[in-house]
Tab-separated table of C-alpha atoms and ligand atoms in Angstrom:
chain	number	residue	atom	x	y	z
K	1	UNK	CA	174.066	127.622	-14.809
K	2	UNK	CA	174.648	124.102	-13.248
K	3	UNK	CA	172.690	121.015	-14.032
K	4	UNK	CA	170.839	120.955	-10.594
K	5	UNK	CA	169.418	124.354	-11.386
K	6	UNK	CA	168.326	123.425	-14.896
K	7	UNK	CA	166.679	120.321	-13.444
K	8	UNK	CA	164.941	122.277	-10.826
K	9	UNK	CA	163.611	124.750	-13.298
K	10	UNK	CA	162.538	121.997	-15.896
K	11	UNK	CA	160.545	120.144	-13.062
K	12	UNK	CA	158.571	123.165	-11.913
K	13	UNK	CA	156.738	124.027	-15.175
K	14	UNK	CA	152.961	124.625	-14.719
K	15	UNK	CA	150.637	121.958	-16.104
K	16	UNK	CA	147.878	122.498	-18.717
K	17	UNK	CA	144.855	120.513	-19.926
K	18	UNK	CA	145.457	121.239	-23.621
K	19	UNK	CA	147.231	123.579	-26.060
K	20	UNK	CA	146.421	127.257	-26.569
K	21	UNK	CA	144.549	128.323	-29.499
K	22	UNK	CA	146.582	130.801	-31.757
K	23	UNK	CA	144.581	133.941	-30.529
K	24	UNK	CA	144.969	132.877	-27.041
K	25	UNK	CA	148.754	132.303	-27.331
K	26	UNK	CA	149.134	135.753	-28.955
K	27	UNK	CA	147.020	137.419	-26.348
K	28	UNK	CA	149.128	135.909	-23.460
K	29	UNK	CA	152.331	137.177	-25.250
K	30	UNK	CA	150.873	140.605	-25.825
K	31	UNK	CA	149.694	140.727	-22.195
K	32	UNK	CA	153.315	139.875	-21.033
K	33	UNK	CA	154.617	142.694	-23.319
K	34	UNK	CA	152.071	145.112	-22.030
K	35	UNK	CA	152.797	144.247	-18.371
K	36	UNK	CA	156.598	144.607	-18.929
K	37	UNK	CA	157.125	147.284	-21.575
K	38	UNK	CA	160.751	147.906	-20.212
K	39	UNK	CA	161.700	144.212	-20.827
K	40	UNK	CA	159.782	143.109	-23.740
K	41	UNK	CA	159.775	144.639	-27.396
K	42	UNK	CA	157.427	143.405	-29.977
K	43	UNK	CA	158.597	143.534	-33.602
K	44	UNK	CA	156.613	142.640	-36.623
K	45	UNK	CA	158.855	140.265	-38.707
K	46	UNK	CA	156.488	139.376	-41.614
K	47	UNK	CA	152.938	138.277	-42.792
K	48	UNK	CA	151.572	134.820	-43.027
K	49	UNK	CA	150.216	133.565	-46.395
K	50	UNK	CA	146.634	134.312	-45.296
K	51	UNK	CA	147.600	137.882	-44.139
K	52	UNK	CA	148.228	137.484	-40.393
K	53	UNK	CA	151.121	139.559	-39.016
K	54	UNK	CA	154.089	137.583	-37.589
K	55	UNK	CA	155.655	138.866	-34.429
K	56	UNK	CA	158.907	138.417	-32.509
K	57	UNK	CA	159.165	139.181	-28.817
K	58	UNK	CA	162.644	140.468	-27.838
K	59	UNK	CA	163.163	139.862	-24.126
K	60	UNK	CA	166.180	140.994	-22.051
K	61	UNK	CA	169.455	142.598	-23.088
K	62	UNK	CA	172.082	139.940	-22.411
K	63	UNK	CA	175.164	139.806	-24.445
K	64	UNK	CA	174.291	136.453	-26.162
K	65	UNK	CA	171.533	136.194	-28.694
K	66	UNK	CA	168.996	133.323	-29.052
K	67	UNK	CA	166.159	132.777	-31.516
K	68	UNK	CA	163.382	130.578	-30.424
K	69	UNK	CA	160.539	129.749	-32.999
K	70	UNK	CA	157.283	127.843	-32.422
K	71	UNK	CA	155.002	126.312	-34.873
K	72	UNK	CA	157.542	125.458	-37.377
K	73	UNK	CA	155.305	122.492	-37.943
K	74	UNK	CA	151.810	123.654	-37.131
K	75	UNK	CA	150.780	120.282	-35.862
K	76	UNK	CA	153.372	120.390	-33.060
K	77	UNK	CA	152.154	122.757	-30.377
K	78	UNK	CA	154.041	121.672	-27.283
K	79	UNK	CA	156.313	124.475	-28.165
K	80	UNK	CA	153.635	127.027	-27.694
K	81	UNK	CA	153.607	126.633	-23.954
K	82	UNK	CA	157.422	126.207	-23.976
K	83	UNK	CA	157.820	129.577	-25.712
K	84	UNK	CA	155.339	131.328	-23.271
K	85	UNK	CA	157.004	129.774	-20.302
K	86	UNK	CA	160.458	130.779	-21.431
K	87	UNK	CA	159.276	134.284	-22.053
K	88	UNK	CA	157.550	134.538	-18.598
K	89	UNK	CA	160.686	133.161	-16.948
K	90	UNK	CA	163.111	135.553	-18.518
K	91	UNK	CA	160.799	138.499	-17.650
K	92	UNK	CA	159.994	137.471	-13.988
K	93	UNK	CA	163.087	135.426	-12.819
K	94	UNK	CA	165.928	137.753	-12.794
K	95	UNK	CA	168.373	135.369	-11.310
K	96	UNK	CA	167.873	132.856	-14.186
K	97	UNK	CA	167.770	135.602	-16.787
K	98	UNK	CA	171.068	137.047	-15.451
K	99	UNK	CA	172.671	133.631	-15.259
K	100	UNK	CA	171.991	133.139	-18.982
K	101	UNK	CA	172.948	136.635	-20.022
K	102	UNK	CA	170.961	136.326	-23.256
K	103	UNK	CA	168.742	138.477	-25.359
K	104	UNK	CA	165.781	136.182	-26.467
K	105	UNK	CA	163.962	136.661	-29.732
K	106	UNK	CA	160.807	134.503	-29.451
K	107	UNK	CA	158.310	133.907	-32.180
K	108	UNK	CA	155.237	132.145	-30.520
K	109	UNK	CA	154.078	130.520	-33.868
K	110	UNK	CA	155.663	131.224	-37.152
K	111	UNK	CA	152.719	129.325	-39.007
K	112	UNK	CA	149.555	130.542	-37.494
K	113	UNK	CA	147.502	129.627	-40.630
K	114	UNK	CA	148.439	126.061	-40.327
K	115	UNK	CA	148.160	125.898	-36.594
K	116	UNK	CA	144.591	127.168	-36.740
K	117	UNK	CA	143.763	124.080	-38.874
K	118	UNK	CA	144.841	121.788	-36.046
K	119	UNK	CA	143.012	123.714	-33.287
K	120	UNK	CA	140.081	121.276	-33.198
K	121	UNK	CA	142.173	118.692	-31.243
K	122	UNK	CA	143.980	121.322	-28.900
K	123	UNK	CA	141.556	121.124	-26.130
K	124	UNK	CA	142.018	117.286	-25.700
K	125	UNK	CA	145.377	116.255	-27.045
K	126	UNK	CA	145.458	112.995	-25.291
K	127	UNK	CA	142.991	110.950	-27.518
K	128	UNK	CA	145.162	110.016	-30.567
K	129	UNK	CA	142.210	108.856	-32.586
K	130	UNK	CA	140.533	112.362	-32.145
K	131	UNK	CA	143.923	114.100	-32.758
K	132	UNK	CA	144.467	112.330	-36.033
K	133	UNK	CA	140.950	112.932	-37.312
K	134	UNK	CA	141.582	116.722	-36.887
K	135	UNK	CA	145.162	116.775	-37.867
K	136	UNK	CA	146.744	118.956	-40.425
K	137	UNK	CA	150.338	119.001	-41.628
K	138	UNK	CA	151.277	121.043	-44.520
K	139	UNK	CA	152.938	119.534	-47.672
K	140	UNK	CA	156.636	119.404	-47.394
K	141	UNK	CA	157.037	122.511	-49.634
K	142	UNK	CA	154.564	124.354	-47.471
K	143	UNK	CA	156.359	123.685	-44.130
K	144	UNK	CA	158.192	126.600	-42.721
K	145	UNK	CA	160.895	124.303	-41.218
K	146	UNK	CA	161.712	122.754	-44.565
K	147	UNK	CA	161.526	125.601	-47.036
K	148	UNK	CA	164.837	127.340	-46.474
K	149	UNK	CA	166.939	127.756	-49.626
K	150	UNK	CA	168.802	124.675	-50.710
K	151	UNK	CA	171.201	123.711	-53.490
K	152	UNK	CA	172.945	120.335	-53.379
K	153	UNK	CA	173.584	117.904	-56.180
K	154	UNK	CA	170.287	117.565	-58.200
K	155	UNK	CA	168.340	119.430	-55.585
K	156	UNK	CA	167.703	123.043	-56.016
K	157	UNK	CA	165.069	124.893	-53.875
K	158	UNK	CA	164.313	128.650	-53.580
K	159	UNK	CA	160.452	128.541	-53.245
K	160	UNK	CA	160.657	130.274	-49.793
K	161	UNK	CA	157.346	130.778	-47.984
K	162	UNK	CA	156.479	134.304	-46.728
K	163	UNK	CA	156.751	132.837	-43.066
K	164	UNK	CA	160.114	131.253	-44.060
K	165	UNK	CA	161.311	134.537	-45.335
K	166	UNK	CA	160.349	136.251	-42.001
K	167	UNK	CA	162.210	133.491	-40.200
K	168	UNK	CA	165.339	133.980	-42.387
K	169	UNK	CA	165.382	137.670	-41.892
K	170	UNK	CA	165.051	137.396	-38.138
K	171	UNK	CA	168.183	134.890	-38.196
K	172	UNK	CA	170.233	137.203	-40.321
K	173	UNK	CA	169.331	140.291	-38.289
K	174	UNK	CA	170.114	138.642	-34.921
K	175	UNK	CA	172.962	136.417	-36.053
K	176	UNK	CA	171.977	134.148	-33.031
K	177	UNK	CA	174.474	132.013	-31.061
K	178	UNK	CA	171.503	129.700	-30.251
K	179	UNK	CA	168.621	128.620	-32.457
K	180	UNK	CA	165.760	126.567	-30.993
K	181	UNK	CA	163.298	125.282	-33.468
K	182	UNK	CA	160.327	124.010	-31.410
K	183	UNK	CA	159.205	120.554	-32.690
K	184	UNK	CA	157.570	117.570	-31.181
K	185	UNK	CA	156.995	113.914	-32.215
K	186	UNK	CA	153.831	111.886	-31.379
K	187	UNK	CA	154.467	108.524	-29.680
K	188	UNK	CA	157.198	106.817	-27.773
K	189	UNK	CA	160.020	108.666	-25.973
K	190	UNK	CA	162.211	111.752	-25.884
K	191	UNK	CA	164.947	112.391	-28.522
K	192	UNK	CA	166.971	115.352	-29.752
K	193	UNK	CA	168.896	116.886	-32.599
K	194	UNK	CA	172.009	118.832	-31.719
K	195	UNK	CA	174.270	120.652	-34.227
K	196	UNK	CA	177.424	120.129	-32.114
K	197	UNK	CA	178.865	117.189	-30.215
K	198	UNK	CA	178.838	118.689	-26.591
K	199	UNK	CA	179.127	116.125	-23.994
K	200	UNK	CA	178.188	118.698	-21.121
K	201	UNK	CA	174.972	119.584	-23.075
K	202	UNK	CA	174.104	115.992	-23.923
K	203	UNK	CA	174.547	114.928	-20.265
K	204	UNK	CA	171.827	117.441	-19.288
K	205	UNK	CA	169.656	116.518	-22.335
K	206	UNK	CA	169.569	112.973	-20.760
K	207	UNK	CA	169.176	114.142	-17.195
K	208	UNK	CA	166.113	116.205	-17.837
K	209	UNK	CA	163.723	113.559	-19.092
K	210	UNK	CA	165.067	111.291	-16.438
K	211	UNK	CA	164.138	113.820	-13.778
K	212	UNK	CA	160.658	114.132	-15.288
K	213	UNK	CA	160.166	110.382	-15.635
K	214	UNK	CA	160.170	110.304	-19.302
K	215	UNK	CA	161.924	107.559	-21.374
K	216	UNK	CA	164.354	108.257	-24.105
K	217	UNK	CA	163.440	107.033	-27.537
K	218	UNK	CA	166.106	104.406	-28.318
K	219	UNK	CA	164.121	102.637	-31.074
K	220	UNK	CA	164.038	103.292	-34.774
K	221	UNK	CA	165.508	106.659	-35.516
K	222	UNK	CA	163.299	109.017	-37.608
K	223	UNK	CA	165.660	108.540	-40.597
K	224	UNK	CA	167.961	105.631	-41.101
K	225	UNK	CA	170.964	107.852	-42.035
K	226	UNK	CA	171.003	109.746	-38.889
K	227	UNK	CA	174.313	109.968	-36.903
K	228	UNK	CA	173.873	109.323	-33.290
K	229	UNK	CA	175.952	111.514	-31.031
K	230	UNK	CA	174.721	109.679	-27.948
K	231	UNK	CA	171.602	107.556	-27.097
K	232	UNK	CA	168.629	109.443	-28.438
K	233	UNK	CA	170.744	112.412	-29.487
K	234	UNK	CA	171.342	112.805	-33.235
K	235	UNK	CA	173.618	115.084	-35.309
K	236	UNK	CA	172.112	117.773	-37.399
K	237	UNK	CA	174.007	116.846	-40.429
K	238	UNK	CA	171.837	118.767	-43.003
K	239	UNK	CA	170.595	117.583	-46.338
K	240	UNK	CA	174.028	116.171	-47.469
K	241	UNK	CA	173.680	112.961	-45.339
K	242	UNK	CA	170.213	112.364	-46.511
K	243	UNK	CA	171.201	113.058	-50.153
K	244	UNK	CA	174.197	110.549	-50.058
K	245	UNK	CA	172.128	107.892	-48.264
K	246	UNK	CA	169.253	108.012	-50.805
K	247	UNK	CA	171.716	108.003	-53.683
K	248	UNK	CA	173.478	105.055	-52.238
K	249	UNK	CA	170.016	103.208	-52.135
K	250	UNK	CA	169.445	103.920	-55.885
K	251	UNK	CA	166.521	106.292	-55.059
K	252	UNK	CA	166.465	109.732	-56.569
K	253	UNK	CA	167.213	112.251	-53.762
K	254	UNK	CA	165.492	115.068	-55.844
K	255	UNK	CA	162.194	113.230	-55.154
K	256	UNK	CA	162.606	113.282	-51.388
K	257	UNK	CA	164.509	116.346	-50.564
K	258	UNK	CA	163.337	119.877	-51.104
K	259	UNK	CA	164.206	122.890	-49.021
K	260	UNK	CA	166.909	123.026	-46.209
K	261	UNK	CA	166.080	123.563	-42.529
K	262	UNK	CA	166.237	126.581	-40.231
K	263	UNK	CA	169.220	125.139	-38.552
K	264	UNK	CA	171.154	125.044	-41.783
K	265	UNK	CA	170.388	128.769	-42.228
K	266	UNK	CA	171.377	129.652	-38.705
K	267	UNK	CA	174.601	127.530	-38.837
K	268	UNK	CA	175.864	130.128	-41.435
K	269	UNK	CA	176.265	132.390	-38.367
K	270	UNK	CA	177.775	129.707	-36.255
K	271	UNK	CA	174.653	129.045	-34.143
K	272	UNK	CA	174.260	126.108	-31.937
K	273	UNK	CA	170.986	124.521	-32.889
K	274	UNK	CA	168.821	122.028	-30.909
K	275	UNK	CA	165.502	120.371	-31.447
K	276	UNK	CA	163.748	118.494	-28.618
K	277	UNK	CA	161.318	115.885	-30.012
K	278	UNK	CA	158.766	114.853	-27.476
K	279	UNK	CA	155.781	112.485	-27.748
K	280	UNK	CA	152.229	113.166	-26.522
K	281	UNK	CA	152.102	109.525	-25.485
K	282	UNK	CA	154.490	107.158	-24.105
K	283	UNK	CA	154.572	103.248	-24.584
K	284	UNK	CA	156.615	100.754	-22.573
K	285	UNK	CA	157.871	99.093	-25.758
K	286	UNK	CA	159.382	102.428	-27.046
K	287	UNK	CA	162.493	101.980	-24.819
K	288	UNK	CA	162.738	98.264	-24.549
K	289	UNK	CA	165.988	96.802	-25.904
K	290	UNK	CA	164.968	93.195	-25.543
K	291	UNK	CA	165.560	91.229	-28.620
K	292	UNK	CA	162.464	89.816	-30.406
K	293	UNK	CA	162.509	86.556	-32.582
K	294	UNK	CA	161.891	88.634	-35.717
K	295	UNK	CA	164.764	89.483	-38.044
K	296	UNK	CA	165.094	93.197	-38.476
K	297	UNK	CA	164.972	92.951	-42.326
K	298	UNK	CA	161.674	90.903	-42.041
K	299	UNK	CA	160.293	93.551	-39.677
K	300	UNK	CA	160.977	96.290	-42.301
K	301	UNK	CA	159.414	94.260	-45.074
K	302	UNK	CA	156.334	93.333	-43.071
K	303	UNK	CA	155.811	97.039	-42.049
K	304	UNK	CA	156.448	98.081	-45.595
K	305	UNK	CA	153.772	95.646	-46.790
K	306	UNK	CA	151.240	97.061	-44.419
K	307	UNK	CA	152.174	100.576	-45.176
K	308	UNK	CA	151.980	99.829	-48.814
K	309	UNK	CA	148.368	98.433	-48.626
K	310	UNK	CA	147.147	101.500	-46.659
K	311	UNK	CA	148.873	103.878	-49.037
K	312	UNK	CA	147.481	102.150	-52.098
K	313	UNK	CA	144.005	102.575	-50.741
K	314	UNK	CA	144.502	106.213	-50.038
K	315	UNK	CA	145.944	106.698	-53.412
K	316	UNK	CA	142.996	105.072	-55.075
K	317	UNK	CA	140.547	107.120	-53.420
K	318	UNK	CA	142.439	110.332	-54.071
K	319	UNK	CA	142.968	109.470	-57.785
K	320	UNK	CA	139.231	108.630	-58.140
K	321	UNK	CA	138.161	111.778	-56.341
K	322	UNK	CA	140.649	114.171	-57.797
K	323	UNK	CA	138.945	114.959	-61.244
K	324	UNK	CA	135.807	115.887	-59.306
K	325	UNK	CA	137.328	118.109	-56.577
K	326	UNK	CA	136.904	121.792	-57.062
K	327	UNK	CA	138.080	123.221	-53.682
K	328	UNK	CA	141.884	123.629	-53.320
K	329	UNK	CA	142.041	123.155	-49.543
K	330	UNK	CA	145.350	122.834	-47.585
K	331	UNK	CA	144.077	119.271	-46.714
K	332	UNK	CA	143.978	118.426	-50.400
K	333	UNK	CA	147.300	119.935	-51.083
K	334	UNK	CA	148.719	118.018	-48.219
K	335	UNK	CA	147.038	114.769	-49.429
K	336	UNK	CA	148.541	115.220	-53.002
K	337	UNK	CA	151.949	115.417	-51.408
K	338	UNK	CA	151.741	112.858	-48.497
K	339	UNK	CA	149.730	110.035	-50.083
K	340	UNK	CA	152.255	109.388	-52.964
K	341	UNK	CA	155.044	109.867	-50.417
K	342	UNK	CA	153.877	106.744	-48.679
K	343	UNK	CA	154.703	104.713	-51.771
K	344	UNK	CA	158.235	106.279	-51.873
K	345	UNK	CA	158.826	105.351	-48.227
K	346	UNK	CA	157.765	101.723	-48.914
K	347	UNK	CA	160.314	101.554	-51.750
K	348	UNK	CA	162.983	102.888	-49.470
K	349	UNK	CA	162.177	100.572	-46.635
K	350	UNK	CA	162.241	97.501	-48.898
K	351	UNK	CA	165.588	98.761	-50.308
K	352	UNK	CA	166.805	99.122	-46.797
K	353	UNK	CA	165.636	95.591	-45.786
K	354	UNK	CA	167.735	94.142	-48.684
K	355	UNK	CA	170.831	95.516	-47.219
K	356	UNK	CA	170.350	94.340	-43.549
K	357	UNK	CA	172.273	91.285	-42.494
K	358	UNK	CA	169.786	88.350	-42.287
K	359	UNK	CA	171.002	87.482	-38.745
K	360	UNK	CA	170.237	90.771	-37.113
K	361	UNK	CA	167.137	90.504	-34.809
K	362	UNK	CA	164.838	93.438	-34.121
K	363	UNK	CA	164.545	94.789	-30.564
K	364	UNK	CA	161.061	95.351	-29.060
K	365	UNK	CA	161.785	99.234	-29.333
K	366	UNK	CA	162.378	98.778	-33.206
K	367	UNK	CA	159.388	96.657	-33.698
K	368	UNK	CA	157.224	99.184	-31.881
K	369	UNK	CA	158.710	102.025	-33.898
K	370	UNK	CA	158.197	100.352	-37.180
K	371	UNK	CA	154.655	99.209	-36.539
K	372	UNK	CA	153.688	102.503	-34.949
K	373	UNK	CA	154.796	104.383	-37.984
K	374	UNK	CA	152.303	102.541	-40.036
K	375	UNK	CA	149.554	103.372	-37.612
K	376	UNK	CA	150.570	107.054	-37.383
K	377	UNK	CA	150.749	107.487	-41.151
K	378	UNK	CA	147.459	106.014	-41.917
K	379	UNK	CA	145.736	107.807	-39.305
K	380	UNK	CA	147.267	111.182	-39.983
K	381	UNK	CA	147.097	111.031	-43.853
K	382	UNK	CA	143.842	109.090	-43.968
K	383	UNK	CA	142.391	111.957	-41.666
K	384	UNK	CA	143.688	114.639	-43.836
K	385	UNK	CA	142.180	113.082	-47.046
K	386	UNK	CA	138.907	112.740	-45.260
K	387	UNK	CA	138.954	116.371	-44.339
K	388	UNK	CA	139.797	117.229	-48.013
K	389	UNK	CA	136.658	115.095	-49.268
K	390	UNK	CA	134.555	116.574	-46.375
K	391	UNK	CA	135.369	120.104	-47.482
K	392	UNK	CA	133.396	119.360	-50.667
K	393	UNK	CA	130.549	117.408	-49.096
K	394	UNK	CA	130.075	120.226	-46.483
K	395	UNK	CA	130.254	122.993	-49.152
K	396	UNK	CA	127.744	121.226	-51.252
K	397	UNK	CA	130.110	120.991	-54.214
K	398	UNK	CA	130.562	117.126	-54.095
K	399	UNK	CA	128.865	114.986	-56.829
K	400	UNK	CA	127.340	111.759	-55.517
K	401	UNK	CA	130.586	109.831	-56.451
K	402	UNK	CA	132.672	111.885	-54.145
K	403	UNK	CA	130.218	111.309	-51.289
K	404	UNK	CA	130.492	107.518	-51.924
K	405	UNK	CA	134.328	107.816	-51.687
K	406	UNK	CA	133.969	109.887	-48.687
K	407	UNK	CA	131.969	107.217	-47.005
K	408	UNK	CA	134.199	104.428	-48.266
K	409	UNK	CA	137.273	106.230	-46.757
K	410	UNK	CA	135.282	106.968	-43.460
K	411	UNK	CA	134.584	103.210	-43.074
K	412	UNK	CA	138.222	102.189	-43.741
K	413	UNK	CA	139.440	105.106	-41.416
K	414	UNK	CA	137.162	103.687	-38.529
K	415	UNK	CA	138.905	100.271	-38.789
K	416	UNK	CA	142.291	102.011	-38.612
K	417	UNK	CA	141.078	103.897	-35.622
K	418	UNK	CA	140.076	100.571	-33.977
K	419	UNK	CA	143.492	99.162	-34.737
K	420	UNK	CA	145.188	101.798	-32.642
K	421	UNK	CA	147.952	100.738	-30.333
K	422	UNK	CA	147.012	99.687	-26.807
K	423	UNK	CA	149.007	100.353	-23.783
K	424	UNK	CA	149.979	103.883	-24.705
K	425	UNK	CA	149.747	106.557	-21.904
K	426	UNK	CA	149.239	110.223	-22.300
K	427	UNK	CA	151.969	112.360	-20.907
K	428	UNK	CA	151.260	115.429	-18.705
K	429	UNK	CA	152.008	118.634	-20.652
K	430	UNK	CA	154.040	120.096	-17.748
K	431	UNK	CA	156.612	117.207	-18.289
K	432	UNK	CA	156.721	117.826	-22.037
K	433	UNK	CA	157.130	121.469	-21.716
K	434	UNK	CA	159.758	120.785	-18.938
K	435	UNK	CA	161.923	118.733	-21.322
K	436	UNK	CA	161.899	121.445	-24.038
K	437	UNK	CA	162.515	124.179	-21.491
K	438	UNK	CA	165.458	122.113	-19.865
K	439	UNK	CA	166.957	121.615	-23.385
K	440	UNK	CA	166.817	125.329	-23.927
K	441	UNK	CA	168.431	126.175	-20.649
K	442	UNK	CA	171.141	123.568	-21.217
K	443	UNK	CA	172.031	125.007	-24.573
K	444	UNK	CA	171.804	128.673	-23.449
K	445	UNK	CA	173.868	127.839	-20.581
K	446	UNK	CA	176.526	126.386	-22.755
K	447	UNK	CA	176.509	129.402	-25.056
K	448	UNK	CA	176.827	131.750	-22.091
K	449	UNK	CA	179.744	129.748	-20.624
K	450	UNK	CA	182.620	132.205	-20.534
K	451	UNK	CA	185.070	129.222	-20.851
K	452	UNK	CA	183.602	128.199	-24.082
K	453	UNK	CA	185.812	128.621	-27.198
K	454	UNK	CA	184.643	131.555	-29.313
K	455	UNK	CA	182.307	130.472	-32.167
K	456	UNK	CA	183.714	129.608	-35.596
K	457	UNK	CA	183.591	132.365	-38.235
K	458	UNK	CA	180.790	132.554	-40.841
K	459	UNK	CA	183.171	131.589	-43.712
K	460	UNK	CA	183.987	128.226	-42.205
K	461	UNK	CA	180.334	127.198	-41.412
K	462	UNK	CA	178.632	127.756	-44.547
K	463	UNK	CA	176.505	124.669	-45.361
K	464	UNK	CA	174.625	123.393	-48.405
K	465	UNK	CA	171.759	125.430	-46.996
K	466	UNK	CA	173.108	128.746	-48.330
D	1	ZN	ZN1	158.493	118.912	-36.511
């Protein structure tokens, strides 16, 4: 499939006002399967922690195999529409389906329990303040994406979730040539993770957002040790790179690294893996390479100080409330993991700042990225801690002291909400889905290319994830 065709398909995705609720998403997939029983096969692949059946929809009978999974982070629902649009396209557009010659295994959402806890903002995802107030992200050891088995150095992880087990079995049954884990970011521009340095694919990954009028995110990468294959395209190096980087900083990797990712598991079968990270909001600063007057090291220290102050406040409230809390909500579990993690991030950023050359000046994009991370973290994790405390006040189990802590946090949270970045613009959902859809087509097209060298054997691609 040529790039022009991919761009045409990526730019003709229907628009939506918000994101589908879990039941709605499943109903749409079931309706598609019911309408096309000859093309869609539904298979139960597992059960969520709260007892909900997990399904994979097998579409087509092409000679290549692809696994596409949504909801790996349940606060990232752009992939819900992408999964549905992909499924509908492969059922109704025979020319595209035949060009890609692929059997698709699509899981609309692998963590329905977690996604349901985000549903309160799905009808209006464009208001960041409302979004953060109803935000839920599982603690790292409860995230499907990062709970694949892992053994590297001092890290050993085998507390695989039921949802992750279902995902692992799907990968091992299908042995996919392509794995797409559907993620998204929050603010800024578009960036990707790709498991192989493929210039033809990367060219299309750049062309798709350009055709949709979305900027690439060329500012601060999500993690400082990431290896850039091209602007806004990062290698999927697995946990080894993170481990070595943290060890080099004098930070214990065992405190930051837990499970491996789905990509590490799929690469055991030689799969090409891709992740398209998309924001809900764009900001002109996110792609601005103009130098500022602030040295990069000072920017890191300044943002670390701000994050430290917010993190300490959250930690103080959590510590004071903890002995009085009796309801083990996912919000509390998440807060117990994320709030102390903020202090760890502050330490890492200060250690990083010490290694940066004093003369290096930050770009506008880097300044925006660092500052916005502070805003993002305190809005997200402050919002989750508020929900943890409110679970007790609503249930009637909160002593007066917990009510007062709740009020104190609500007041502080309101000031963070008021401090929200100005100048950000919500992005139409059709464009976000278009980028993810285009990235899938680009990779599937590469996999289906008959001139491509055969994939490496299992023995030579085993990673630390095994
Ligand atoms: Zn994610």
